Coordinates of C-alpha atoms in Angstrom, one line a residue:
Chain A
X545 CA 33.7 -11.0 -42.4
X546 CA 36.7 -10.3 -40.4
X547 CA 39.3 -8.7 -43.2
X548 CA 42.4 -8.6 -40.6
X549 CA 43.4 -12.3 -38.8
X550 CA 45.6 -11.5 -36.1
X551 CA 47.4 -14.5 -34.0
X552 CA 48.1 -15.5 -31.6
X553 CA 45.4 -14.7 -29.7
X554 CA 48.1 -14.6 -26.3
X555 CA 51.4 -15.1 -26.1
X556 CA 54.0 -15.2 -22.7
X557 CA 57.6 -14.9 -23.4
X558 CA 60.6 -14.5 -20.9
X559 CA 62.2 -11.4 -20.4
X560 CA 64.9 -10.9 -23.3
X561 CA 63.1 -12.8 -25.5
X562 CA 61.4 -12.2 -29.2
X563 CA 57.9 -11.6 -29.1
X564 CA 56.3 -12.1 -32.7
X565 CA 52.6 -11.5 -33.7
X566 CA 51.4 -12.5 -37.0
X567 CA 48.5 -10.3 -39.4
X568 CA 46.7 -11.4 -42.3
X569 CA 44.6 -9.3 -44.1
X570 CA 42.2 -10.1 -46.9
X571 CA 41.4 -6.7 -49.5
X572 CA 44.2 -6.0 -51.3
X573 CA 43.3 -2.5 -51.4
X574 CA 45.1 -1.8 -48.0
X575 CA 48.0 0.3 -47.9
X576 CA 48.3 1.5 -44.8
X577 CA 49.2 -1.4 -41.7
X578 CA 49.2 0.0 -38.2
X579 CA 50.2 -1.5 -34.9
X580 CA 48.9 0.0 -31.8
X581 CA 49.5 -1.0 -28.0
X582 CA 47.2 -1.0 -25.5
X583 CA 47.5 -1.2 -21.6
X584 CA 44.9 -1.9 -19.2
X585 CA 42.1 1.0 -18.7
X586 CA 44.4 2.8 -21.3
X587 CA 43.4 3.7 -25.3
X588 CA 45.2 1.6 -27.8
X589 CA 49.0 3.9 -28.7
X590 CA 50.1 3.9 -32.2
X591 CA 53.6 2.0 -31.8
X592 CA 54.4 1.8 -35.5
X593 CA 53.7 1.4 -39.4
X594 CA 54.3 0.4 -42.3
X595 CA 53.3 0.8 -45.7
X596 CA 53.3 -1.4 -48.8
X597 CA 56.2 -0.1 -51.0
X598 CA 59.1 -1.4 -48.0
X599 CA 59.2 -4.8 -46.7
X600 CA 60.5 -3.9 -43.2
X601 CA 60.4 -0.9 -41.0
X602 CA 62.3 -0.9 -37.9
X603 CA 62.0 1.5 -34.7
X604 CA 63.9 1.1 -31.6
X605 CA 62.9 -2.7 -30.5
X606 CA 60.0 -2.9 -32.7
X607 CA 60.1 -4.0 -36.4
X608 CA 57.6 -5.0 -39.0
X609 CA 58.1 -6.9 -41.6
X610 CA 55.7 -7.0 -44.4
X611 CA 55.0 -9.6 -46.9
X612 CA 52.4 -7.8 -49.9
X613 CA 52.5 -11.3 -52.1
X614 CA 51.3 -13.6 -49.0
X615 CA 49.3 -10.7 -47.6
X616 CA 51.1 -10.6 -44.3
X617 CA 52.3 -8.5 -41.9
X618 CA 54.3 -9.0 -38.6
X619 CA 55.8 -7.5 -35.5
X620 CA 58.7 -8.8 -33.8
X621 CA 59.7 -7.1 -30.1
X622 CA 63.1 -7.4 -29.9
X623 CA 64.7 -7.8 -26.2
X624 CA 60.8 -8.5 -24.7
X625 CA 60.6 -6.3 -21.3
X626 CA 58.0 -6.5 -19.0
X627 CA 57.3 -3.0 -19.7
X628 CA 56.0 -4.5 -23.1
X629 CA 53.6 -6.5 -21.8
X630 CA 50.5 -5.5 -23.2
X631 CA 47.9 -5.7 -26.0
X632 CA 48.8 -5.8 -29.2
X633 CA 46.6 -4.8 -32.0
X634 CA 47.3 -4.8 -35.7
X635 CA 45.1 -2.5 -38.4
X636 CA 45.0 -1.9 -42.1
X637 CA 43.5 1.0 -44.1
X638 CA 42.8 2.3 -47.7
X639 CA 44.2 5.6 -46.6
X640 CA 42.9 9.1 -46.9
X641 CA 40.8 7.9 -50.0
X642 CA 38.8 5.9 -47.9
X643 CA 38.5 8.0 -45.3
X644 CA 41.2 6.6 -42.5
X645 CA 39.2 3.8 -41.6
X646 CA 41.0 1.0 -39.6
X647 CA 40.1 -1.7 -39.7
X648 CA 41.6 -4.4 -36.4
X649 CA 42.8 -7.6 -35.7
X650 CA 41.9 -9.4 -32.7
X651 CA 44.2 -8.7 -30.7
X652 CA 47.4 -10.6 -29.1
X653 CA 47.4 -10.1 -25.2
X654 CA 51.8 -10.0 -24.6
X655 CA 52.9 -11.4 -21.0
X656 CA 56.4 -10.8 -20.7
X657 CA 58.3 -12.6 -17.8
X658 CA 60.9 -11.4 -15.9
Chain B
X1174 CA 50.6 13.7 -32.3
X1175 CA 47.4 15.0 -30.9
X1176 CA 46.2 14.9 -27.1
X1177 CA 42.7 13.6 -26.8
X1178 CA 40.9 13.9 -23.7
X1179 CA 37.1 12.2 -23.5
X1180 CA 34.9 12.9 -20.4
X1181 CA 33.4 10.9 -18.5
X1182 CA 36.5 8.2 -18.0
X1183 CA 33.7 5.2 -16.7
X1184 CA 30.2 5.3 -15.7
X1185 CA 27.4 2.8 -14.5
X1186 CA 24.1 3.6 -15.9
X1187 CA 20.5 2.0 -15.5
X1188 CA 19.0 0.0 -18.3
X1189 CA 17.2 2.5 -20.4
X1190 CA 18.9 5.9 -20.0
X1191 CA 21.5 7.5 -22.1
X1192 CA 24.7 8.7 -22.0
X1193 CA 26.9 11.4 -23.9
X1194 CA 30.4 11.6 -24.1
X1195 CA 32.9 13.9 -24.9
X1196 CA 35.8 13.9 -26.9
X1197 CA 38.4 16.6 -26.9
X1198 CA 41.4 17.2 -29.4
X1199 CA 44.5 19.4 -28.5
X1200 CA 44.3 20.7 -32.3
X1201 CA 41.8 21.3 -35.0
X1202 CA 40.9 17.8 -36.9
X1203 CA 38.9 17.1 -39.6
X1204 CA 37.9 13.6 -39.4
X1205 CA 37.2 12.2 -36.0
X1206 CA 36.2 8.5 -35.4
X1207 CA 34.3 6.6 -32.7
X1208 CA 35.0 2.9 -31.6
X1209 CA 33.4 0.5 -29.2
X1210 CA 35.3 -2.1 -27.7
X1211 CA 34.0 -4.6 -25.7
X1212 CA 35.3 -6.5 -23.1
X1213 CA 38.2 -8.3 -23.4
X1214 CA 37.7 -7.6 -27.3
X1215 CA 39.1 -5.7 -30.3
X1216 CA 38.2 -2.4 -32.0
X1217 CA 35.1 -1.7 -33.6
X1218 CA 34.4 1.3 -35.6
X1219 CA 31.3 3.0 -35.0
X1220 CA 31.3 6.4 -37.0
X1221 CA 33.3 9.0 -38.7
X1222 CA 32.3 12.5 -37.5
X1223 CA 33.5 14.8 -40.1
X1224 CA 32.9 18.5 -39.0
X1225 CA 30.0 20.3 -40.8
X1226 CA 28.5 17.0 -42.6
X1227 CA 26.3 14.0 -40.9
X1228 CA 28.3 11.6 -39.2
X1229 CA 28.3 8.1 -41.2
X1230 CA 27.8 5.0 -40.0
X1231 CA 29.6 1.4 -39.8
X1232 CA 27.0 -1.5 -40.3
X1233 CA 25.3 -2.8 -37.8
X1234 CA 25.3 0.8 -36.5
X1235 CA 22.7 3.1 -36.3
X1236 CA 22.0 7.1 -35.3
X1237 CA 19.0 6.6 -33.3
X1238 CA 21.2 4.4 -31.0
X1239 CA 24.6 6.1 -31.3
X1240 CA 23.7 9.9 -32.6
X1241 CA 26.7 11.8 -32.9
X1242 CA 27.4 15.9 -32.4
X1243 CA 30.4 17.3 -34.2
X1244 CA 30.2 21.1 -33.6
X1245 CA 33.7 22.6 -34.3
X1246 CA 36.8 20.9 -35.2
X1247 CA 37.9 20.3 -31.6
X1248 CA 35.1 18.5 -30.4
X1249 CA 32.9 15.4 -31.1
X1250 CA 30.1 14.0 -28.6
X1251 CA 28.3 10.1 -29.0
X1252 CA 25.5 9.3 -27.2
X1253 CA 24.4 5.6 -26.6
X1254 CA 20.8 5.7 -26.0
X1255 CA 18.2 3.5 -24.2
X1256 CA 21.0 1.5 -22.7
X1257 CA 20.7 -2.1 -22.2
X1258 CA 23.6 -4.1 -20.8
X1259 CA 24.9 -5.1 -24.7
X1260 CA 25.8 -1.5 -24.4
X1261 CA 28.2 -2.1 -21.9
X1262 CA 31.6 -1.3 -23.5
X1263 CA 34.9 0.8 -23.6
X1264 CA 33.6 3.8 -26.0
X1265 CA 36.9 5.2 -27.8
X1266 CA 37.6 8.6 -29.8
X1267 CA 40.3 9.1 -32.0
X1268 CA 41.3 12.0 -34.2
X1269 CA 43.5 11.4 -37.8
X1270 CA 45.9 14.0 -37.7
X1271 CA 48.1 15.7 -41.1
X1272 CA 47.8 16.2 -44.3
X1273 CA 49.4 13.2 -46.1
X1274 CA 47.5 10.9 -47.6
X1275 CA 48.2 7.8 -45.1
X1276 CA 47.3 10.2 -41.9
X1277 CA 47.7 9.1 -37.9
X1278 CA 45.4 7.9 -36.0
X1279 CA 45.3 8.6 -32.5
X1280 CA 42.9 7.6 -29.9
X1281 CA 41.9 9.0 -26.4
X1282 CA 41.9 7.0 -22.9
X1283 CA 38.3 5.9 -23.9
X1284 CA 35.4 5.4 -21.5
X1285 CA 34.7 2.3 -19.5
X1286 CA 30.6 2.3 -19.6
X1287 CA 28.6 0.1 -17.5
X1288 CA 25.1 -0.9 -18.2
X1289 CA 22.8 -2.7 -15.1

């Protein structure tokens, strides 16, 4: 069962542009919502996260917004560049409690045009 | 963050043989993971290897396939044994690092395995 639905699957945007890409999760008893970034032949980066008790969290060009009643989570790229293209992975965990498990969506693959 | 290193970065193997690899943190962890991602595909957790206990398992996950060292708190090593060309994959390490209750995760560059 997949507990994390990540969409969409790929998604090509021109340079400047708002790239957003869209979570679900299922168990309520995540707390924890990663998104990580991953290049070709790279390991996927942690690019930011959120937790439950604030409904946005902002760095740089990044932001997540987070939506506990609809069990929902985005991130929006502000000012796409082709820098940022990419894949972009979503995650959710119980926390220490649970031993730091993530648990991933599938994936959105960026293409950002310049 | 940590540094995480994992040796060898790709490999092609023969049906049948096995492979260890190695994963390297920069700092002393305590829980160490290992993922499997295959091709074109997400993140799929294979074990936690937490130093001085038996590594445990995901389902659908086994240690006679995927046995896994963890000698020191630096240091992790997963095999994948008898190889067949399933088993072909981009094998990734990561390391949670602090002490607060929501912890890091960081991963290495992974290994790119090949299985004829």
């Amino acid at each position: 069962q997949q507990q994390v639905k990540q969409s969409p699957q790929s998604l090509i945007v021109q340079k400047g542009g708002i790239s957003i890409i869209n979570c679900a999760y299922e168990n309520t008893a995540f707390d924890y919502f990663p998104w990580y970034q991953q290049f070709p032949g790279k390991g996927p980066a942690l690019l930011i996260a959120i937790r439950p008790d604030v409904s946005e969290k902002k760095e740089g060009r990044f932001t997540i917004s987070f939506n506990k009643s609809a069990k929902q989570f985005s991130l929006h790229i502000m000012d796409s560049q082709p820098g940022d293209s990419a894949t972009y992975f979503c995650a959710a965990s119980r926390g220490k409690a649970a031993g730091n498990k993530l648990t991933f969506g599938g994936g959105t693959r960026v293409l950002v045009k310049p | 963050s940590a540094v995480i290193s994992q040796k060898p970065s790709r490999d092609i193997c023969q049906r049948g043989t096995s492979l260890t690899i190695q994963c390297q943190v920069d700092s002393q962890v305590t829980m160490m993971f290992w993922y499997r991602q295959q091709p074109g595909q997400s993140l799929t957790l294979i074990a936690t290897a937490n130093q001085g206990s038996e590594a445990t398992y995901e389902s659908g996950f086994v240690i006679d396939k995927f046995p896994i060292s963890r000698p020191n708190l630096t240091f992790s090593t997963l095999t994948v044994s008898n190889m067949s060309p399933e088993d072909s994959s981009i094998y990734l390490c990561s390391s949670s690092i602090g002490v607060s209750s929501y912890n890091e995760q960081f991963f290495g560059p992974g290994t790119r395995l090949t299985v004829l």
